[in-house]
Coordinates of C-alpha atoms in Angstrom, one line a residue:
X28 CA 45.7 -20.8 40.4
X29 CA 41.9 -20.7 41.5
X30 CA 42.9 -22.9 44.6
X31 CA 45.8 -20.2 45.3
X32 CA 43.4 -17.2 45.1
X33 CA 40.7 -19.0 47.0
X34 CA 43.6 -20.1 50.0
X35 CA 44.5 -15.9 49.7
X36 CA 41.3 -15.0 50.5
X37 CA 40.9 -17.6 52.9
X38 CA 43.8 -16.2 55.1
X39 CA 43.3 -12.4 55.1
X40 CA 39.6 -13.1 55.9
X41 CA 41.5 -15.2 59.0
X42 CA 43.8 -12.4 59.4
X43 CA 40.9 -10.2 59.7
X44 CA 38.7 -11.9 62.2
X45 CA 41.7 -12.2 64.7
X46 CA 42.1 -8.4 64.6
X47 CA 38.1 -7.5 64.5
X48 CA 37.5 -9.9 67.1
X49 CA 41.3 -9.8 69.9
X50 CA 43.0 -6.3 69.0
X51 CA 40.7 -3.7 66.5
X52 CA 39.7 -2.2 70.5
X53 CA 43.0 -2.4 72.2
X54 CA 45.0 0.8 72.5
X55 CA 48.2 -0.7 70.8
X56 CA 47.8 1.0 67.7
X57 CA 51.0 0.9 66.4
X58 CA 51.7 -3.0 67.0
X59 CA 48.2 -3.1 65.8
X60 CA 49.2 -1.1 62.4
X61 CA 52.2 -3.3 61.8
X62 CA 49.7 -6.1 62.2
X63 CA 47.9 -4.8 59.5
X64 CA 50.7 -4.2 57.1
X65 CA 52.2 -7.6 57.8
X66 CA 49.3 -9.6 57.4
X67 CA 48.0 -8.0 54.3
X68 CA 51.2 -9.1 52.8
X69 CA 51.2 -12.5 54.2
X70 CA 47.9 -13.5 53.4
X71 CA 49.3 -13.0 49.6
X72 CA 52.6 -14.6 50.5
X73 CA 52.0 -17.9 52.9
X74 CA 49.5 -19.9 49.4
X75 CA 53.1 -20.1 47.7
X76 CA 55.4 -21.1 50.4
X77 CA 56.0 -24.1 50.7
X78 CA 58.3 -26.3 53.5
X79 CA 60.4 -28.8 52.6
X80 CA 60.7 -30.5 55.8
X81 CA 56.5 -30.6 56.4
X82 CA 56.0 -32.0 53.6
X83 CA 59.2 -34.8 54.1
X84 CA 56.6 -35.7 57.3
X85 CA 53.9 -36.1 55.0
X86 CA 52.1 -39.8 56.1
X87 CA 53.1 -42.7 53.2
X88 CA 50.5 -41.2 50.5
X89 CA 51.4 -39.5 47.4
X90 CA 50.0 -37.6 45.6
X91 CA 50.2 -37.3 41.6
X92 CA 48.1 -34.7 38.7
X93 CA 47.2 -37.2 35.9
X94 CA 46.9 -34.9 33.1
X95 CA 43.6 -33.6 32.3
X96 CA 41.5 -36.1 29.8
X97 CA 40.0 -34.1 27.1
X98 CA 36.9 -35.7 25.3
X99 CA 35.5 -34.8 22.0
X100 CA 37.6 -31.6 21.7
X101 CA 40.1 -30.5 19.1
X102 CA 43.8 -31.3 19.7
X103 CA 45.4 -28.7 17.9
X104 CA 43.6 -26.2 19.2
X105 CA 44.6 -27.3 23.0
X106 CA 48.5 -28.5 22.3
X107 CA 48.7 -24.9 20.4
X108 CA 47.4 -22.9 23.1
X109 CA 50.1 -24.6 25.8
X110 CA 47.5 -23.3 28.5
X111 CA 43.9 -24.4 29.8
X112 CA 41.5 -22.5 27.7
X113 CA 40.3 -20.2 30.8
X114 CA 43.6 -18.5 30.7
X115 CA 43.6 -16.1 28.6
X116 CA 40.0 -14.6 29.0
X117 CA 40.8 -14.9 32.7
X118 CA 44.2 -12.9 32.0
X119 CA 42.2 -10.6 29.8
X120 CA 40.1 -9.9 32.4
X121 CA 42.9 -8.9 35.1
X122 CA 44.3 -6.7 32.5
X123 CA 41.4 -4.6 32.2
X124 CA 40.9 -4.5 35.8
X125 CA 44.2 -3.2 36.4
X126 CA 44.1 -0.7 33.6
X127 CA 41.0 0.4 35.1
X128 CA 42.2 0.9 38.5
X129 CA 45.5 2.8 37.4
X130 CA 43.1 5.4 35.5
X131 CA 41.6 5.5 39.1
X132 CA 44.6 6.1 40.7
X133 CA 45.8 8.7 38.5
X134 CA 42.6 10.5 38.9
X135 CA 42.8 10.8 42.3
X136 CA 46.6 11.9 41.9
X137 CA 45.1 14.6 39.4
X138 CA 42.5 15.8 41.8
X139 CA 45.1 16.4 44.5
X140 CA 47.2 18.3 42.0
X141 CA 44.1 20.2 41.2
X142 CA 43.6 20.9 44.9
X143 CA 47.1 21.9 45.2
X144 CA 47.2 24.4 42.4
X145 CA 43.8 25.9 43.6
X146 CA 45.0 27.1 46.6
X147 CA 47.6 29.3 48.2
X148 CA 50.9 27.7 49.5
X149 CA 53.4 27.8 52.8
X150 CA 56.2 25.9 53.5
X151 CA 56.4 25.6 57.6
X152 CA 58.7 23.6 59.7
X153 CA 58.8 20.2 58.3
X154 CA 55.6 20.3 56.1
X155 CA 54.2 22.1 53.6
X156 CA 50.6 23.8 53.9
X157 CA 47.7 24.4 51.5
X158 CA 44.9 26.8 52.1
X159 CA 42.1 25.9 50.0
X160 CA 39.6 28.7 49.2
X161 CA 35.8 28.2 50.1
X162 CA 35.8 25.2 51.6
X163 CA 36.2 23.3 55.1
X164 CA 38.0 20.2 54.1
X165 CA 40.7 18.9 55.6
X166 CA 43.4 16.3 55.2
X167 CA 47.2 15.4 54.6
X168 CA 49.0 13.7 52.1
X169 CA 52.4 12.7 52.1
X170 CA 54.3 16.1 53.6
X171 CA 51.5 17.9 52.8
X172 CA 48.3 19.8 54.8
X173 CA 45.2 20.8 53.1
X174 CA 42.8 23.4 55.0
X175 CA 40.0 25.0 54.0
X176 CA 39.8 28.6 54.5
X177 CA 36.4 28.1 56.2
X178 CA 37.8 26.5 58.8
X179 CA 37.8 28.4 62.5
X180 CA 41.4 29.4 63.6
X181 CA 40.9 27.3 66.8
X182 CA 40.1 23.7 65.1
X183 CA 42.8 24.7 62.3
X184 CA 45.7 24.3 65.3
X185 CA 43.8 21.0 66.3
X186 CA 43.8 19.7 63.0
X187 CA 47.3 20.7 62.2
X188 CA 48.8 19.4 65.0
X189 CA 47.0 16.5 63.9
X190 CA 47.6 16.2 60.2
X191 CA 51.1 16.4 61.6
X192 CA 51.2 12.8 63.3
X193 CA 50.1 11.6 59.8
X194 CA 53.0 13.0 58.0
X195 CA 55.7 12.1 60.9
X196 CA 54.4 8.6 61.4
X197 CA 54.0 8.6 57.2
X198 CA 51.2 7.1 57.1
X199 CA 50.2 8.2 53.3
X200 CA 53.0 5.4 52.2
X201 CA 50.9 3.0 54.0
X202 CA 47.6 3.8 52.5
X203 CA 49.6 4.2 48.9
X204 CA 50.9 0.6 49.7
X205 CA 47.1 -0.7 49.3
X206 CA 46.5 1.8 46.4
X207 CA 49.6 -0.6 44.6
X208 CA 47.9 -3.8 46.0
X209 CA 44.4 -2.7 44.6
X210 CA 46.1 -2.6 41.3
X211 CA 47.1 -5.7 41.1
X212 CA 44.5 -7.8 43.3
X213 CA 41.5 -5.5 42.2
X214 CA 39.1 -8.5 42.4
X215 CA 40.2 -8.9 46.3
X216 CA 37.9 -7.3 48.2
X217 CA 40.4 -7.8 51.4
X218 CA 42.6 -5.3 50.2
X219 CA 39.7 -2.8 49.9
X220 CA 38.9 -3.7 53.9
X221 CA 42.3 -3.8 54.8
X222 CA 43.1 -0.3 53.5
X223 CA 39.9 0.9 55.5
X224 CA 41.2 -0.6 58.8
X225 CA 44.2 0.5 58.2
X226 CA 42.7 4.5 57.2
X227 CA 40.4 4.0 60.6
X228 CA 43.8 3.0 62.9
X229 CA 45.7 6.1 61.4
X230 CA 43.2 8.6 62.8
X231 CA 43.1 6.7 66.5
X232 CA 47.2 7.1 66.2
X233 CA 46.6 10.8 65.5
X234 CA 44.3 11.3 67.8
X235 CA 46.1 9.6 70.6
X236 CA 49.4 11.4 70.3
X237 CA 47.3 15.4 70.2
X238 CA 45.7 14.5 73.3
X239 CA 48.8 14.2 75.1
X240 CA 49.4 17.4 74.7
X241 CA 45.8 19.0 74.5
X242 CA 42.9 18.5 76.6
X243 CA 41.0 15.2 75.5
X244 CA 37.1 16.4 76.3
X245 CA 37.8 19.9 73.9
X246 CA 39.5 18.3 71.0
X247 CA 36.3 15.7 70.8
X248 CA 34.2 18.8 70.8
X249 CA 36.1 20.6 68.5
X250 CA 35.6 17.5 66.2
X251 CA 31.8 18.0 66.5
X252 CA 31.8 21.7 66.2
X253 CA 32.3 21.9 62.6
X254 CA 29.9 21.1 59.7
X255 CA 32.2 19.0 58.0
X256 CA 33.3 18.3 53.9
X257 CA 35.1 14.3 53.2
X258 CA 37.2 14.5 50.1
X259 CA 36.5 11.0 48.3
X260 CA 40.1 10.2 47.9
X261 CA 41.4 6.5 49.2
X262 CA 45.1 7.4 50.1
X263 CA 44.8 10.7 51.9
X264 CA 44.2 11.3 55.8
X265 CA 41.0 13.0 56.2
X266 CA 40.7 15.0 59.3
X267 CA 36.7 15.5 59.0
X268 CA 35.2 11.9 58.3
X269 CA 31.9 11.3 59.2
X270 CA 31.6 7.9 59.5
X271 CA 34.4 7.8 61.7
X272 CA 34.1 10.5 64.1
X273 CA 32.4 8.3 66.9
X274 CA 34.6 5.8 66.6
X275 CA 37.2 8.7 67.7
X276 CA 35.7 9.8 70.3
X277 CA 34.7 6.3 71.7
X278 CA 38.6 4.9 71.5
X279 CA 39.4 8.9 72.8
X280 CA 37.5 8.1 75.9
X281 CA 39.2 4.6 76.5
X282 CA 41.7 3.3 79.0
X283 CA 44.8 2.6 77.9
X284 CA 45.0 -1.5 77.5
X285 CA 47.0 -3.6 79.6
X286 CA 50.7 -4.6 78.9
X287 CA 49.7 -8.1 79.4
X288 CA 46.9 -8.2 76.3
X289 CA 49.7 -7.8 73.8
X290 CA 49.9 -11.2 74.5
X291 CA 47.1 -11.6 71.9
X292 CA 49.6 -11.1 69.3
X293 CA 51.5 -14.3 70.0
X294 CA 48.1 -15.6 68.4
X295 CA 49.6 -14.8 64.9
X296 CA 52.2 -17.4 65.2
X297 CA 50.1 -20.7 65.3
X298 CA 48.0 -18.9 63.3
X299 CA 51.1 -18.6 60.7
X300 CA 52.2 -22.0 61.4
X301 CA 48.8 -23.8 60.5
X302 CA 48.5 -21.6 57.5
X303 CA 52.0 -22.7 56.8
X304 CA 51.1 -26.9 57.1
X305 CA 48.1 -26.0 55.2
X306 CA 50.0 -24.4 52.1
X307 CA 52.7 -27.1 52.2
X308 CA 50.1 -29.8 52.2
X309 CA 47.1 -29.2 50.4
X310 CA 46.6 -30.6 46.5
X311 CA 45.1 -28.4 44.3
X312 CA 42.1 -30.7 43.8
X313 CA 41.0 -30.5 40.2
X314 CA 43.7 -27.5 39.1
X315 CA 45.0 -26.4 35.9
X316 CA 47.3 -28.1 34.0
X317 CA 49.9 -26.8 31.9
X318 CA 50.1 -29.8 29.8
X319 CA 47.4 -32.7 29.2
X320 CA 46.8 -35.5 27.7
X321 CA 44.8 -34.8 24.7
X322 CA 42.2 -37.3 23.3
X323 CA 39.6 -37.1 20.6
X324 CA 36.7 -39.2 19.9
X325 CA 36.0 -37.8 16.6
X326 CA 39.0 -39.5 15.5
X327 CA 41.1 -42.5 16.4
X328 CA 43.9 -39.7 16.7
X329 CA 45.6 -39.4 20.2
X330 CA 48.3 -37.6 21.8
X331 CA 50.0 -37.6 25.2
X332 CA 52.3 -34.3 26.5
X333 CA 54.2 -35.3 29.6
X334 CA 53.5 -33.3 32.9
X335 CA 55.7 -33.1 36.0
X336 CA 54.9 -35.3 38.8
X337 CA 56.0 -35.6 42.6
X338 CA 59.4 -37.8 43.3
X339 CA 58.5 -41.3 44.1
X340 CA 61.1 -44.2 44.3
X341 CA 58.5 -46.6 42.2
X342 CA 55.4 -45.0 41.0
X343 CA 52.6 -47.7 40.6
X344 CA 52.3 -49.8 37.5
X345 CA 49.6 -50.1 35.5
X346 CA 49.2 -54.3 33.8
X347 CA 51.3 -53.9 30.5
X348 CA 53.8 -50.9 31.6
X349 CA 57.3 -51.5 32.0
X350 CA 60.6 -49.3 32.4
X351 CA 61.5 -46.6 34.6
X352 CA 59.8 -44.4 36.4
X353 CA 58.7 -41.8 33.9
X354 CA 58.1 -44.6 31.4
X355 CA 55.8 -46.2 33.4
X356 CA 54.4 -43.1 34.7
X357 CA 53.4 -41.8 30.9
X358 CA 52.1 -45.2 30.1
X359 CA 49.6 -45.2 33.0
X360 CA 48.5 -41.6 32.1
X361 CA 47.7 -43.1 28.1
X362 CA 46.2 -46.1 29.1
X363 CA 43.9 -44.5 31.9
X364 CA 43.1 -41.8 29.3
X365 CA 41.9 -44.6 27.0
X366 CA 40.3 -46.6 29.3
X367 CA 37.9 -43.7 30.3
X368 CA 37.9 -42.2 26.4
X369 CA 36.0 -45.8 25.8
X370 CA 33.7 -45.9 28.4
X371 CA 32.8 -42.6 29.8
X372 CA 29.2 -42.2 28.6
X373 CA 29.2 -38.7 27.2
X374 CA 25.8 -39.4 25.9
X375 CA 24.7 -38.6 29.4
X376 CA 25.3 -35.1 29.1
X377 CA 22.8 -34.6 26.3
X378 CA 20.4 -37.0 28.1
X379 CA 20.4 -34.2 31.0
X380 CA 20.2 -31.1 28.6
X381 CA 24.0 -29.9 29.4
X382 CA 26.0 -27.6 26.9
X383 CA 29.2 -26.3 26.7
X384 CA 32.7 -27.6 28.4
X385 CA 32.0 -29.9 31.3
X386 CA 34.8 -30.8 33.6
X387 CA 34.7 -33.2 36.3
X388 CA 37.2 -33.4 39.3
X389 CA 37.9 -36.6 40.3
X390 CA 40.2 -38.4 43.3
X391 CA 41.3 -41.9 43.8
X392 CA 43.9 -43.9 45.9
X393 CA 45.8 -46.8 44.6
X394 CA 46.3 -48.4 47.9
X395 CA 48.9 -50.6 49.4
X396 CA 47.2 -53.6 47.8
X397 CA 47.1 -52.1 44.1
X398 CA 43.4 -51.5 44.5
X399 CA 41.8 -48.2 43.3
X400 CA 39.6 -47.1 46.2
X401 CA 37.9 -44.0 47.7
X402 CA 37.1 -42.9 44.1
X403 CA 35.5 -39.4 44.8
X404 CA 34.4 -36.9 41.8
X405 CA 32.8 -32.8 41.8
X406 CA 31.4 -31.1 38.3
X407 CA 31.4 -27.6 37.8
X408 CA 28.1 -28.3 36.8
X409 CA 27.6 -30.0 40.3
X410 CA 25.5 -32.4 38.4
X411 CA 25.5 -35.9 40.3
X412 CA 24.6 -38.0 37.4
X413 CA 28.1 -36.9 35.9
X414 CA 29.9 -37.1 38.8
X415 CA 28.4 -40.4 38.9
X416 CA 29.4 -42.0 35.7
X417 CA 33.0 -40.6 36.1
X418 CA 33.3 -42.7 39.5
X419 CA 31.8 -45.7 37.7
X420 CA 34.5 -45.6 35.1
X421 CA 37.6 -45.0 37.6
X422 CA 36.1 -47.8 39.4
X423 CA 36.7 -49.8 35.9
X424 CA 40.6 -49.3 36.5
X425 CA 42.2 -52.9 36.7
X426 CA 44.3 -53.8 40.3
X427 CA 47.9 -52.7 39.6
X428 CA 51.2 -52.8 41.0
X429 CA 51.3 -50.7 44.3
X430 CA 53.9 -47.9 44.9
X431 CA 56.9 -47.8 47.0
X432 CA 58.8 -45.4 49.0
X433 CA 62.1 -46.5 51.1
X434 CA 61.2 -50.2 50.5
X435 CA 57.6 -50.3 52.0
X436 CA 54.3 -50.1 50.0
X437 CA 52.6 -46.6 49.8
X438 CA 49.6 -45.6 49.2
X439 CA 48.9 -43.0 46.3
X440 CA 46.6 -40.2 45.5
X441 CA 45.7 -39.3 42.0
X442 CA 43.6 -36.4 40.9
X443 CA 42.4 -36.7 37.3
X444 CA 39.9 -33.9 35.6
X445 CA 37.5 -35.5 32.9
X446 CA 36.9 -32.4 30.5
X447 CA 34.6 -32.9 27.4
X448 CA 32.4 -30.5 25.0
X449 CA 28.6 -31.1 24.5
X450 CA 28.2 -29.6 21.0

């Protein structure tokens, strides 16, 4: 799961940098808003598809999840729990977020209703219009206008017209769109800088389609002739932001781009494609398991729950396994769980002052020969004397009987986390 959030991240930071750095200054503001909206979604989407066919074209390697090898830490605790013992804090913790960010959004519904009920209302062709007393806000929301009353008469037409693009083009379901996301992914800070791209591109649609009509160098002014109030509220078009008034007048003031640079769009498709390979391919190097293989050294006691593995047409045996494929399979995972149970030195973690759970991440290929090779270990701890030991013991793994896939020798790739508890 860490992997997947890492890889979402990953993408919508890609996402990002294409559009900061090839489109966020071109004049194609509505391919450049759908850009937004559908790369938002896809940077959440693309870590859980998978293709088929890539990973059919995979070279001959394989790759299995041993389960997880649990040292020195009580069994029925784990088997009971069904779940690495993360989970729940970490689902504790994205419950709480959320709670805390619907309270936010309900707030900020409750302040527009506030708003609303403050002020005096008109229902005009195709919107509805707020005057709210003392003040010289402005925005929109949904089919709504808020004014202040402070406003002059000649920037009020300016900013209707305007507030009127936002409610014909709806761009309030938009900005409600990342409201939802922020719900959910409240930890992301993407969503947070997707929303504001997303709020800045609004205002350069708005502005583009009232110049049209009115004259471009007095509607800049009129933006500066005001001494403006910004309501705080995420999901609401505010006519009179500060922070983004230059940028207005700046993309006011520019040409319209060229036909020919919405080829830079066509970037999003190899883009897409290598995300695509990427998600297909990758192994979650050192991930959560549902089930593991459970061993204590307090007692001679141990217990093996089965995990899913990838479809080989012979897995590699292990000296002393026999029988089918999933036989052999769970007898490799017990005796490589008691081959490392009686010689990992856990001693060593004392010796280097360590406390608490300490997992270690570890890779190794049982080649075409049977060997175990390019053994390769990471601690959370990013302690090398730990990661050191658990590549010495891998390395202890006797030569086995290789894999094979269409009746040729393959070469395999296990990942196996050590996990043990320094009292």
């Amino acid at each position: 799961m860490i992997h997947s959030v890492l890889q979402i991240f990953a993408f919508q930071i890609l996402f990002l940098v294409v559009y900061d750095l090839f489109l966020k200054n071109e004049t194609f503001f509505n391919l450049n808003r759908l850009y937004l909206l559908l790369t938002s979604i896809l940077g959440f989407a693309l870590p859980f598809i998978t293709i088929g066919y890539i990973q059919q074209k995979l070279p001959q390697e394989y790759v299995f999840d041993l389960p997880a090898v649990l040292i020195g830490i009580n069994t029925s605790e784990t088997v009971s729990s069904g779940a690495p013992m993360l989970l729940p804090s970490l689902l504790g913790l994205w419950v709480i977020g959320s709670l805390i960010s619907t309270i936010f959004l309900i707030r900020k519904f409750y302040k527009i209703a506030q708003l609303k009920a403050s002020g005096t209302s008109e229902i005009l062709q195709g919107f509805k219009l707020v005057i709210l007393p003392k003040t010289n806000m402005a925005f929109s929301f949904l089919d709504t206008i808020f004014l202040g009353e402070n406003i002059s008469e000649e920037n009020k037409a300016n900013i209707i017209a305007h507030e009127k693009i936002h409610i014909d083009h709806k761009h309030s379901l938009d900005l409600l769109l990342f409201e939802f996301l922020r719900i959910i992914f409240w930890f992301n800070p993407m969503v947070y800088v997707f929303q504001n791209r997303i709020a800045t591109l609004h205002e350069f649609i708005a502005d583009a389609k009232v110049t049209t009509q009115k004259d471009k160098k007095q509607y800049y002014q009129n933006l500066l002739s005001e001494v403006f109030q910004t309501e705080k509220i995420s999901f609401i078009n505010t006519f009179f932001n500060q922070s983004l008034i230059k940028k207005r007048i700046i993309m006011l003031q520019k040409s319209k781009s060229k036909k020919v640079m919405q080829l830079k769009y066509l970037l999003l498709l190899p883009i897409i494609g290598l995300m695509l390979v990427y998600a297909s391919c990758s192994d979650e190097m050192g991930k959560k398991e549902n089930e593991v293989v459970q061993i204590s050294t307090i007692d001679a006691k141990k217990e093996i729950v089965d995990v899913p593995f990838s479809v080989i047409e012979k897995v590699p045996t292990y000296p002393e396994c026999s029988g089918d494929n999933e036989s052999m399979k769970k007898c490799m995972s017990t005796k490589i769980a008691e081959l490392i149970n009686e010689n990992f030195n856990t001693g060593l973690a004392e010796e280097l002052n360590l406390s608490g759970m300490q997992r270690i991440a570890t890779q190794f290929t049982i080649d075409k020969t049977g060997r175990v090779v390019d053994v390769r270990a990471s601690s959370l701890s990013h302690t090398s004397e730990l990661e050191a030991e658990a590549i010495r013991v891998v390395k202890l793994l006797p030569q086995m009987e290789p894999g094979e896939q269409n009746g040729e020798k393959v070469g395999v790739l296990y990942s196996l986390p050590i996990v043990f508890d320094v009292k």
